[in-house]
Amino acid sequence: MPQINRTKLTALAAFLALQSTSVLGFSSPGKISSSSRCNSGCLALQTSSNTVPSDVATETNSKEIGAASDLATQLLATCAEYGQIGSKLTEDQRSTVDDLASSLSSYSDPAPAQIDLRGTHDLIYSAAPGGSSGALGPLVGKVSQTFLDDVRFINRVELFGGIVKIELYAERKVLDETRIRVKFKETVFTVFGNEVKRGDVKGSGVWNYKFSGMVDVDGEKMLLRVMETPSTFVIVQRDLSF
């Protein structure tokens, strides 16, 4: 592996800092979709005036979890085949991802916007143009979200194995059962752990959930979130040890 030139990487980070504002917003401008409520296909148990035998309820719930996991497996496999940057795909390819994402909606946990988000979540796919998909010029970075508490979180793009990092600090507020409003605060650029630029940013967006729930993909349990901003985002959390 050729030796990494610190000066060039620092210059690259500075260039990206000049070219980028809210590159990791996980949102894009557009009309906010109206909220939708969970229907009878939701995975979580809900109260009902009718008494359902426990064995029937368990069997039904297991079937729904299995169906959601099958769709999630197809969705993640398709995203892996196409790549994380949806803006570079054909219209047919984006439609394929959107159709799979929409198919998961009826299996979502109730009130997905109100679930407790913790730890680090990895971006699998984004149809939004720009840095929120990890696309920075000719480079493609690893994109993640780290939730610090009930309000604050960081959207992060890492290049060259994490040597160059671009972090967008943001805050979120639950609007209703399916929507979260996010506001961007500041962006920090680092190279080799050294800060090269920091600046305030303005802007906001809305996450409109299509699906959130635990799924089993090839024997691995993970939290899957699918959102529209209105561009489609597919995000997973594999490390559930927090």
Coordinates of N, CA and C in Angstrom, one line a residue:
M1 N 0.8 -1.2 0.0 CA 0.0 0.0 0.0 C 0.9 1.2 0.0
P2 N 0.7 2.2 -0.9 CA 1.5 3.4 -0.9 C 1.3 4.2 0.3
Q3 N 2.4 4.9 0.7 CA 2.3 5.7 1.9 C 1.3 6.9 1.7
I4 N 0.5 7.1 2.8 CA -0.5 8.1 2.7 C 0.2 9.5 3.0
N5 N -0.1 10.4 2.1 CA 0.5 11.7 2.2 C -0.4 12.6 3.1
R6 N 0.1 13.0 4.2 CA -0.7 13.8 5.2 C -1.1 15.1 4.6
T7 N -0.2 15.7 3.9 CA -0.4 17.1 3.4 C -1.5 17.0 2.3
K8 N -1.5 16.0 1.5 CA -2.5 15.9 0.5 C -3.9 15.6 1.1
L9 N -3.9 14.8 2.1 CA -5.2 14.5 2.8 C -5.7 15.7 3.5
T10 N -4.9 16.4 4.1 CA -5.3 17.7 4.8 C -5.9 18.6 3.8
A11 N -5.2 18.8 2.6 CA -5.7 19.6 1.6 C -7.0 19.2 1.0
L12 N -7.2 17.8 0.9 CA -8.4 17.2 0.5 C -9.6 17.6 1.4
A13 N -9.3 17.4 2.7 CA -10.3 17.7 3.7 C -10.7 19.2 3.7
A14 N -9.7 20.0 3.5 CA -10.0 21.5 3.4 C -10.9 21.8 2.2
F15 N -10.6 21.1 1.1 CA -11.3 21.3 -0.2 C -12.8 20.8 0.0
L16 N -13.0 19.7 0.7 CA -14.3 19.2 0.9 C -15.1 20.1 1.9
A17 N -14.3 20.7 2.8 CA -15.0 21.6 3.7 C -15.5 22.8 3.0
L18 N -14.8 23.3 2.0 CA -15.2 24.4 1.3 C -16.4 24.1 0.3
Q19 N -16.4 22.9 -0.2 CA -17.4 22.5 -1.1 C -18.7 22.0 -0.4
S20 N -18.6 21.7 0.9 CA -19.7 21.0 1.5 C -20.3 21.9 2.6
T21 N -21.6 21.8 2.8 CA -22.3 22.5 3.9 C -22.9 21.4 4.7
S22 N -24.2 21.1 4.5 CA -24.8 20.0 5.3 C -24.8 18.7 4.4
V23 N -23.6 18.2 4.2 CA -23.4 17.1 3.3 C -24.0 15.8 3.8
L24 N -24.2 15.8 5.1 CA -24.7 14.5 5.7 C -26.1 14.7 6.3
G25 N -26.9 15.5 5.7 CA -28.2 15.8 6.3 C -29.2 14.7 6.4
F26 N -29.0 13.6 5.6 CA -29.9 12.5 5.5 C -31.3 13.1 5.2
S27 N -31.3 14.1 4.4 CA -32.6 14.7 3.9 C -32.3 15.4 2.7
S28 N -33.4 15.7 2.0 CA -33.3 16.5 0.7 C -34.6 17.3 0.6
P29 N -34.6 18.4 0.0 CA -35.8 19.3 -0.1 C -36.9 18.6 -0.8
G30 N -38.1 18.9 -0.3 CA -39.3 18.4 -0.9 C -40.5 18.5 0.0
K31 N -41.6 18.1 -0.5 CA -42.8 18.2 0.3 C -42.8 17.1 1.3
I32 N -43.3 17.5 2.5 CA -43.3 16.5 3.6 C -44.5 15.6 3.4
S33 N -44.3 14.3 3.4 CA -45.4 13.4 3.2 C -46.3 13.4 4.4
S34 N -47.6 13.2 4.2 CA -48.5 13.1 5.3 C -48.2 11.8 6.1
S35 N -48.4 11.9 7.4 CA -48.1 10.7 8.3 C -49.1 9.6 8.0
S36 N -48.6 8.4 8.2 CA -49.4 7.2 8.0 C -49.3 6.4 9.3
R37 N -50.4 5.8 9.7 CA -50.4 5.0 10.9 C -50.2 3.5 10.6
C38 N -49.7 2.8 11.6 CA -49.4 1.4 11.5 C -50.8 0.7 11.3
N39 N -50.8 -0.3 10.4 CA -52.0 -1.1 10.3 C -51.9 -2.4 11.0
S40 N -52.8 -3.3 10.7 CA -52.9 -4.6 11.5 C -51.7 -5.5 11.2
G41 N -50.8 -5.1 10.3 CA -49.6 -6.0 10.0 C -48.4 -5.6 10.9
C42 N -48.6 -4.7 11.8 CA -47.4 -4.3 12.7 C -46.9 -5.5 13.5
L43 N -45.6 -5.4 13.7 CA -45.0 -6.5 14.5 C -45.3 -6.5 16.0
A44 N -45.3 -5.3 16.5 CA -45.4 -5.2 18.0 C -46.8 -5.5 18.4
L45 N -47.0 -6.1 19.6 CA -48.3 -6.4 20.1 C -49.1 -5.2 20.4
Q46 N -50.3 -5.2 20.1 CA -51.2 -4.1 20.4 C -52.4 -4.5 21.2
T47 N -53.0 -3.6 21.9 CA -54.2 -4.0 22.7 C -55.4 -4.1 21.8
S48 N -56.3 -5.0 22.2 CA -57.5 -5.2 21.4 C -58.6 -5.6 22.3
S49 N -59.8 -5.3 21.8 CA -61.0 -5.6 22.6 C -61.3 -7.1 22.5
N50 N -60.8 -7.8 21.4 CA -61.0 -9.2 21.2 C -60.0 -10.0 21.8
T51 N -60.3 -11.1 22.4 CA -59.4 -12.0 23.0 C -58.9 -13.0 21.9
V52 N -57.6 -13.1 21.7 CA -57.0 -14.0 20.7 C -56.2 -15.0 21.5
P53 N -56.4 -16.3 21.2 CA -55.6 -17.4 21.9 C -54.1 -17.1 21.7
S54 N -53.3 -17.3 22.7 CA -51.9 -17.0 22.7 C -51.1 -17.8 21.6
D55 N -51.5 -19.1 21.4 CA -50.8 -19.8 20.4 C -51.1 -19.3 19.0
V56 N -52.3 -18.8 18.7 CA -52.7 -18.2 17.4 C -51.9 -16.9 17.3
A57 N -51.9 -16.0 18.3 CA -51.2 -14.8 18.2 C -49.7 -15.0 18.0
T58 N -49.1 -16.0 18.7 CA -47.7 -16.2 18.5 C -47.4 -16.7 17.1
E59 N -48.2 -17.6 16.5 CA -48.0 -18.1 15.2 C -48.2 -16.9 14.2
T60 N -49.2 -16.1 14.4 CA -49.4 -14.9 13.4 C -48.2 -14.0 13.5
N61 N -47.7 -13.7 14.7 CA -46.6 -12.8 14.9 C -45.4 -13.3 14.2
S62 N -45.1 -14.6 14.4 CA -44.0 -15.3 13.8 C -44.0 -15.2 12.3
K63 N -45.2 -15.4 11.8 CA -45.3 -15.3 10.3 C -45.0 -13.9 9.8
E64 N -45.5 -12.9 10.5 CA -45.2 -11.5 10.1 C -43.7 -11.2 10.2
I65 N -43.1 -11.6 11.3 CA -41.7 -11.4 11.5 C -40.9 -12.1 10.4
G66 N -41.3 -13.3 10.0 CA -40.6 -14.0 8.9 C -40.8 -13.4 7.6
A67 N -42.0 -12.8 7.3 CA -42.3 -12.1 6.1 C -41.4 -10.9 6.0
A68 N -41.4 -10.1 7.1 CA -40.6 -8.9 7.2 C -39.1 -9.2 6.9
S69 N -38.6 -10.3 7.6 CA -37.2 -10.6 7.4 C -36.9 -11.1 6.0
D70 N -37.8 -11.8 5.3 CA -37.6 -12.2 3.9 C -37.5 -10.9 3.0
L71 N -38.4 -10.0 3.2 CA -38.4 -8.7 2.4 C -37.1 -7.9 2.7
A72 N -36.7 -7.9 4.0 CA -35.5 -7.2 4.4 C -34.3 -7.8 3.8
T73 N -34.2 -9.1 3.7 CA -33.1 -9.8 3.1 C -33.0 -9.5 1.6
Q74 N -34.2 -9.4 0.9 CA -34.2 -9.1 -0.5 C -33.7 -7.6 -0.7
L75 N -34.2 -6.7 0.2 CA -33.9 -5.3 0.1 C -32.4 -5.1 0.3
L76 N -31.8 -5.7 1.3 CA -30.4 -5.5 1.6 C -29.5 -6.1 0.5
A77 N -29.9 -7.2 0.0 CA -29.2 -7.9 -1.1 C -29.2 -7.0 -2.4
T78 N -30.4 -6.4 -2.6 CA -30.5 -5.6 -3.8 C -29.7 -4.3 -3.7
C79 N -29.7 -3.7 -2.5 CA -28.8 -2.5 -2.2 C -27.4 -2.9 -2.3
A80 N -27.0 -4.1 -1.9 CA -25.6 -4.5 -2.0 C -25.2 -4.7 -3.4
E81 N -26.1 -5.2 -4.2 CA -25.8 -5.4 -5.7 C -25.7 -4.0 -6.4
Y82 N -26.6 -3.1 -6.1 CA -26.7 -1.8 -6.8 C -25.7 -0.8 -6.3
G83 N -25.3 -0.9 -5.0 CA -24.5 0.1 -4.4 C -25.3 1.1 -3.6
Q84 N -24.6 1.8 -2.7 CA -25.3 2.7 -1.7 C -25.7 4.0 -2.3
I85 N -25.2 4.4 -3.5 CA -25.5 5.7 -4.1 C -26.6 5.6 -5.1
G86 N -27.8 5.9 -4.7 CA -29.0 5.7 -5.6 C -29.0 6.6 -6.7
S87 N -28.4 7.8 -6.6 CA -28.5 8.8 -7.7 C -27.7 8.3 -8.9
K88 N -26.9 7.3 -8.8 CA -26.1 6.8 -9.9 C -26.8 5.6 -10.6
L89 N -27.9 5.2 -10.0 CA -28.6 4.1 -10.6 C -29.6 4.5 -11.7
T90 N -30.1 3.5 -12.4 CA -31.1 3.8 -13.4 C -32.5 4.0 -12.7
E91 N -33.4 4.6 -13.4 CA -34.7 4.7 -12.8 C -35.4 3.4 -12.4
D92 N -35.2 2.4 -13.2 CA -35.7 1.1 -13.0 C -35.1 0.5 -11.7
Q93 N -33.8 0.7 -11.5 CA -33.1 0.2 -10.3 C -33.6 0.9 -9.1
R94 N -33.7 2.2 -9.1 CA -34.3 2.9 -8.0 C -35.7 2.5 -7.7
S95 N -36.5 2.2 -8.7 CA -37.9 1.8 -8.5 C -37.9 0.4 -7.8
T96 N -36.9 -0.5 -8.2 CA -36.9 -1.8 -7.6 C -36.6 -1.7 -6.1
V97 N -35.7 -0.8 -5.7 CA -35.4 -0.5 -4.3 C -36.6 0.1 -3.6
D98 N -37.3 1.0 -4.2 CA -38.4 1.7 -3.6 C -39.6 0.7 -3.4
D99 N -39.8 -0.2 -4.4 CA -40.9 -1.1 -4.3 C -40.7 -2.1 -3.1
L100 N -39.4 -2.6 -3.0 CA -39.1 -3.4 -1.8 C -39.3 -2.7 -0.5
A101 N -38.9 -1.5 -0.5 CA -39.0 -0.7 0.7 C -40.5 -0.5 1.1
S102 N -41.3 -0.2 0.1 CA -42.7 0.0 0.3 C -43.4 -1.3 0.7
S103 N -42.9 -2.4 0.3 CA -43.5 -3.7 0.7 C -43.3 -4.0 2.2
L104 N -42.3 -3.4 2.8 CA -42.0 -3.6 4.2 C -43.0 -2.7 5.1
S105 N -43.6 -1.7 4.5 CA -44.3 -0.8 5.3 C -45.4 -1.4 6.2
S106 N -46.1 -2.4 5.7 CA -47.2 -3.0 6.5 C -46.7 -3.8 7.7
Y107 N -45.4 -4.1 7.7 CA -44.8 -4.9 8.8 C -44.1 -4.0 9.8
S108 N -44.1 -2.7 9.7 CA -43.4 -1.8 10.5 C -43.9 -1.9 12.0
D109 N -42.9 -1.6 12.9 CA -43.3 -1.4 14.3 C -44.3 -0.2 14.4
P110 N -45.2 -0.3 15.3 CA -46.1 0.9 15.5 C -45.3 2.1 16.0
A111 N -45.7 3.3 15.6 CA -45.0 4.5 16.0 C -43.5 4.4 15.8
P112 N -43.0 4.2 14.6 CA -41.6 4.0 14.3 C -40.7 5.2 14.7
A113 N -41.3 6.4 14.6 CA -40.5 7.6 14.9 C -40.3 7.8 16.4
Q114 N -41.0 7.0 17.2 CA -40.9 7.1 18.6 C -40.0 6.1 19.3
I115 N -39.3 5.2 18.5 CA -38.5 4.2 19.0 C -37.2 4.8 19.6
D116 N -36.6 4.2 20.6 CA -35.4 4.7 21.2 C -34.2 4.4 20.3
L117 N -33.5 5.4 19.8 CA -32.4 5.2 19.0 C -31.1 5.3 19.8
R118 N -30.2 4.3 19.7 CA -29.0 4.4 20.4 C -27.8 3.8 19.5
G119 N -26.6 4.1 19.9 CA -25.5 3.6 19.2 C -25.3 4.1 17.8
T120 N -24.6 3.2 17.0 CA -24.2 3.6 15.7 C -25.0 2.8 14.6
H121 N -25.5 3.5 13.6 CA -26.3 2.9 12.6 C -25.6 3.2 11.2
D122 N -25.6 2.2 10.3 CA -24.8 2.3 9.1 C -25.8 2.5 7.9
L123 N -25.4 3.4 7.0 CA -26.2 3.7 5.8 C -25.9 2.5 4.8
I124 N -27.0 2.0 4.3 CA -26.9 0.9 3.3 C -27.2 1.5 1.9
Y125 N -28.1 2.4 1.9 CA -28.5 3.0 0.6 C -29.1 4.4 0.8
S126 N -28.9 5.3 -0.2 CA -29.5 6.6 -0.2 C -29.7 7.0 -1.7
A127 N -31.0 7.4 -1.9 CA -31.3 7.9 -3.3 C -31.1 9.4 -3.4
A128 N -30.7 10.0 -2.3 CA -30.5 11.5 -2.3 C -29.2 11.8 -3.0
P129 N -29.1 12.8 -3.9 CA -27.9 13.3 -4.5 C -27.0 14.0 -3.4
G130 N -25.7 13.9 -3.6 CA -24.8 14.7 -2.7 C -24.2 13.8 -1.6
G131 N -23.7 14.5 -0.7 CA -22.8 13.8 0.3 C -23.6 13.0 1.3
S132 N -24.9 13.1 1.5 CA -25.6 12.3 2.4 C -25.6 10.8 2.0
S133 N -25.3 10.5 0.8 CA -25.1 9.1 0.3 C -23.7 8.6 0.4
G134 N -22.8 9.5 0.8 CA -21.4 9.2 0.9 C -20.6 9.6 -0.3
A135 N -21.3 10.2 -1.3 CA -20.6 10.6 -2.6 C -20.1 12.0 -2.4
L136 N -18.7 12.1 -2.5 CA -18.1 13.4 -2.4 C -17.1 13.4 -3.6
G137 N -17.6 14.1 -4.7 CA -16.8 14.1 -5.9 C -16.6 12.7 -6.4
P138 N -15.4 12.3 -6.7 CA -15.2 10.9 -7.2 C -15.1 9.9 -6.1
L139 N -15.1 10.3 -4.9 CA -14.9 9.5 -3.7 C -16.3 9.0 -3.2
V140 N -16.2 7.8 -2.6 CA -17.4 7.2 -1.9 C -17.0 6.9 -0.5
G141 N -17.6 7.5 0.5 CA -17.3 7.2 1.9 C -18.3 6.3 2.6
K142 N -17.8 5.8 3.8 CA -18.7 5.1 4.6 C -19.5 6.0 5.4
V143 N -20.9 5.9 5.4 CA -21.8 6.8 6.1 C -22.4 6.1 7.3
S144 N -22.5 6.8 8.4 CA -23.1 6.3 9.6 C -23.8 7.4 10.4
Q145 N -24.6 7.0 11.3 CA -25.3 7.8 12.3 C -24.9 7.3 13.7
T146 N -24.6 8.3 14.6 CA -24.3 7.9 16.0 C -25.2 8.8 16.8
F147 N -26.1 8.1 17.6 CA -27.0 8.8 18.5 C -26.4 9.0 19.9
L148 N -26.3 10.3 20.3 CA -25.7 10.6 21.5 C -26.7 10.6 22.7
D149 N -27.9 11.0 22.5 CA -29.0 11.0 23.5 C -30.3 11.1 22.8
D150 N -31.3 11.5 23.5 CA -32.7 11.5 22.9 C -32.8 12.7 21.9
V151 N -31.9 13.6 21.8 CA -32.0 14.7 20.9 C -30.8 14.8 19.9
R152 N -29.6 14.7 20.4 CA -28.4 14.9 19.6 C -27.9 13.7 18.9
F153 N -27.5 13.9 17.7 CA -26.8 12.8 16.9 C -25.8 13.3 15.9
I154 N -25.0 12.4 15.4 CA -24.0 12.8 14.4 C -24.1 12.0 13.2
N155 N -24.2 12.7 12.0 CA -24.1 12.0 10.7 C -22.6 12.1 10.3
R156 N -22.0 11.0 9.9 CA -20.6 10.9 9.6 C -20.3 10.2 8.3
V157 N -19.4 10.8 7.6 CA -18.8 10.2 6.4 C -17.3 10.0 6.7
E158 N -16.8 8.7 6.4 CA -15.4 8.4 6.6 C -14.8 8.0 5.3
L159 N -13.6 8.6 5.0 CA -12.9 8.3 3.8 C -11.5 7.7 4.2
F160 N -11.0 6.9 3.3 CA -9.6 6.3 3.5 C -9.6 5.6 4.9
G161 N -10.6 4.8 5.2 CA -10.6 4.0 6.4 C -10.8 4.8 7.6
G162 N -11.3 6.0 7.5 CA -11.6 6.8 8.7 C -10.5 7.8 8.9
I163 N -9.5 7.9 8.1 CA -8.4 8.9 8.2 C -9.0 10.3 8.0
V164 N -9.9 10.4 7.1 CA -10.6 11.7 6.8 C -12.1 11.5 7.3
K165 N -12.6 12.4 8.1 CA -13.9 12.3 8.6 C -14.6 13.7 8.5
I166 N -15.9 13.6 8.0 CA -16.7 14.8 8.0 C -17.9 14.5 8.8
E167 N -18.2 15.3 9.9 CA -19.2 15.0 10.8 C -20.2 16.2 10.9
L168 N -21.5 15.8 10.8 CA -22.5 16.9 10.9 C -23.3 16.6 12.2
Y169 N -23.2 17.6 13.1 CA -23.9 17.5 14.3 C -25.3 18.0 14.1
A170 N -26.3 17.3 14.7 CA -27.7 17.7 14.4 C -28.5 17.3 15.6
E171 N -29.7 17.8 15.6 CA -30.7 17.5 16.7 C -32.0 17.1 16.0
R172 N -32.8 16.3 16.8 CA -34.0 15.8 16.2 C -35.2 16.0 17.2
K173 N -36.4 16.0 16.6 CA -37.6 16.2 17.4 C -38.7 15.3 16.8
V174 N -39.3 14.5 17.6 CA -40.4 13.7 17.1 C -41.6 14.5 16.8
L175 N -42.2 14.4 15.6 CA -43.4 15.2 15.2 C -44.6 14.4 15.5
D176 N -44.6 13.1 15.1 CA -45.8 12.3 15.4 C -45.3 10.8 15.3
E177 N -46.1 9.9 15.0 CA -45.7 8.5 15.1 C -44.8 8.1 14.0
T178 N -44.8 8.8 12.9 CA -44.0 8.4 11.7 C -43.0 9.4 11.2
R179 N -42.9 10.6 11.8 CA -42.1 11.6 11.3 C -41.2 12.2 12.4
I180 N -39.9 12.6 12.0 CA -39.0 13.2 12.9 C -38.4 14.4 12.1
R181 N -38.4 15.6 12.8 CA -37.8 16.8 12.2 C -36.3 16.8 12.7
V182 N -35.4 17.1 11.8 CA -34.0 17.2 12.2 C -33.5 18.6 11.8
K183 N -32.7 19.2 12.7 CA -32.1 20.5 12.4 C -30.5 20.3 12.5
F184 N -29.8 20.9 11.6 CA -28.4 20.7 11.5 C -27.7 21.9 12.2
K185 N -26.7 21.6 13.0 CA -26.0 22.6 13.8 C -24.6 23.0 13.3
E186 N -23.7 22.1 13.2 CA -22.4 22.4 12.7 C -21.7 21.2 12.1
T187 N -20.7 21.5 11.2 CA -19.9 20.5 10.6 C -18.5 20.5 11.0
V188 N -17.9 19.4 11.2 CA -16.5 19.3 11.7 C -15.8 18.4 10.7
F189 N -14.6 18.9 10.2 CA -13.8 18.1 9.3 C -12.5 17.7 10.1
T190 N -12.1 16.5 10.0 CA -10.8 16.1 10.7 C -10.0 15.2 9.8
V191 N -8.7 15.2 9.9 CA -7.7 14.4 9.2 C -6.8 13.8 10.3
F192 N -6.6 12.5 10.3 CA -5.8 11.9 11.3 C -6.2 12.3 12.8
G193 N -7.5 12.5 13.0 CA -7.9 12.9 14.3 C -7.7 14.4 14.6
N194 N -7.2 15.2 13.7 CA -6.9 16.6 13.9 C -8.0 17.4 13.2
E195 N -8.6 18.3 13.9 CA -9.6 19.2 13.3 C -9.0 20.2 12.3
V196 N -9.5 20.2 11.1 CA -9.0 21.2 10.1 C -10.0 22.3 9.8
K197 N -11.3 22.0 10.1 CA -12.3 23.1 9.9 C -13.6 22.7 10.7
R198 N -14.2 23.8 11.2 CA -15.5 23.7 11.9 C -16.3 24.9 11.5
G199 N -17.6 24.6 11.3 CA -18.4 25.7 10.9 C -19.9 25.5 11.2
D200 N -20.6 26.5 11.5 CA -22.1 26.4 11.7 C -22.8 26.1 10.4
V201 N -23.8 25.4 10.4 CA -24.6 25.1 9.2 C -26.1 25.3 9.6
K202 N -26.9 25.7 8.6 CA -28.3 25.9 8.8 C -29.0 24.9 7.8
G203 N -30.2 24.6 8.3 CA -31.0 23.7 7.4 C -31.7 22.7 8.3
S204 N -32.8 22.1 7.7 CA -33.6 21.1 8.4 C -34.2 20.2 7.4
G205 N -34.7 19.1 7.9 CA -35.4 18.2 7.1 C -36.3 17.3 7.9
V206 N -37.0 16.4 7.3 CA -38.0 15.5 8.0 C -37.7 14.1 7.5
W207 N -37.6 13.2 8.5 CA -37.5 11.7 8.2 C -38.9 11.2 8.3
N208 N -39.4 10.7 7.2 CA -40.7 10.1 7.2 C -40.5 8.5 7.1
Y209 N -40.9 7.9 8.2 CA -40.6 6.4 8.3 C -41.5 5.6 7.4
K210 N -41.0 4.7 6.7 CA -41.7 3.7 6.0 C -41.7 2.3 6.7
F211 N -40.6 2.1 7.4 CA -40.4 0.8 8.1 C -39.4 1.0 9.2
S212 N -39.7 0.4 10.4 CA -38.7 0.3 11.4 C -39.0 -1.0 12.2
G213 N -38.0 -1.9 12.4 CA -38.2 -3.1 13.1 C -37.0 -4.0 13.1
M214 N -37.1 -5.0 14.0 CA -36.0 -6.0 14.1 C -36.3 -7.0 13.0
V215 N -35.2 -7.4 12.3 CA -35.3 -8.4 11.3 C -34.2 -9.4 11.4
D216 N -34.3 -10.5 10.8 CA -33.3 -11.6 10.8 C -32.8 -11.8 9.4
V217 N -31.6 -11.4 9.1 CA -31.1 -11.5 7.7 C -29.9 -12.5 7.8
D218 N -30.1 -13.6 7.2 CA -29.1 -14.7 7.1 C -28.6 -15.0 8.5
G219 N -29.5 -15.1 9.4 CA -29.2 -15.5 10.8 C -28.7 -14.4 11.7
E220 N -28.6 -13.2 11.1 CA -28.1 -12.0 11.9 C -29.3 -11.1 12.2
K221 N -29.5 -10.9 13.5 CA -30.5 -9.9 13.9 C -30.0 -8.5 13.9
M222 N -30.9 -7.6 13.3 CA -30.5 -6.2 13.2 C -31.7 -5.4 13.2
L223 N -31.5 -4.1 13.5 CA -32.6 -3.1 13.4 C -32.5 -2.5 12.0
L224 N -33.6 -2.5 11.3 CA -33.7 -2.0 10.0 C -34.6 -0.8 10.0
R225 N -34.1 0.4 9.4 CA -35.0 1.6 9.3 C -35.0 2.0 7.8
V226 N -36.2 2.2 7.3 CA -36.4 2.7 6.0 C -37.1 4.0 6.0
M227 N -36.6 5.1 5.5 CA -37.2 6.4 5.6 C -37.2 7.1 4.2
E228 N -38.1 8.1 4.1 CA -38.1 9.0 3.0 C -37.9 10.4 3.4
T229 N -37.2 11.2 2.6 CA -36.8 12.5 3.0 C -37.1 13.6 2.0
P230 N -37.7 13.5 0.8 CA -38.4 12.3 0.3 C -37.6 11.2 -0.4
S231 N -36.3 11.4 -0.5 CA -35.5 10.3 -1.1 C -35.4 9.2 -0.1
T232 N -35.3 8.0 -0.7 CA -35.3 6.8 0.1 C -33.9 6.5 0.8
F233 N -34.0 6.2 2.1 CA -32.8 5.8 2.9 C -33.0 4.5 3.5
V234 N -32.0 3.6 3.4 CA -32.0 2.3 4.1 C -30.9 2.3 5.1
I235 N -31.1 2.1 6.4 CA -30.1 2.2 7.4 C -30.3 1.0 8.3
V236 N -29.2 0.4 8.8 CA -29.2 -0.8 9.7 C -28.4 -0.5 10.9
Q237 N -28.7 -1.2 12.0 CA -27.9 -1.2 13.2 C -27.6 -2.7 13.5
R238 N -26.4 -3.1 13.3 CA -26.0 -4.5 13.5 C -25.5 -4.7 15.0
D239 N -24.9 -3.8 15.6 CA -24.4 -3.9 16.9 C -25.5 -3.6 17.9
L240 N -26.1 -4.6 18.5 CA -27.2 -4.4 19.4 C -26.8 -4.6 20.9
S241 N -25.5 -4.5 21.1 CA -24.9 -4.9 22.4 C -25.0 -3.7 23.4
F242 N -25.5 -2.5 23.0 CA -25.5 -1.4 23.9 C -26.4 -1.6 25.1

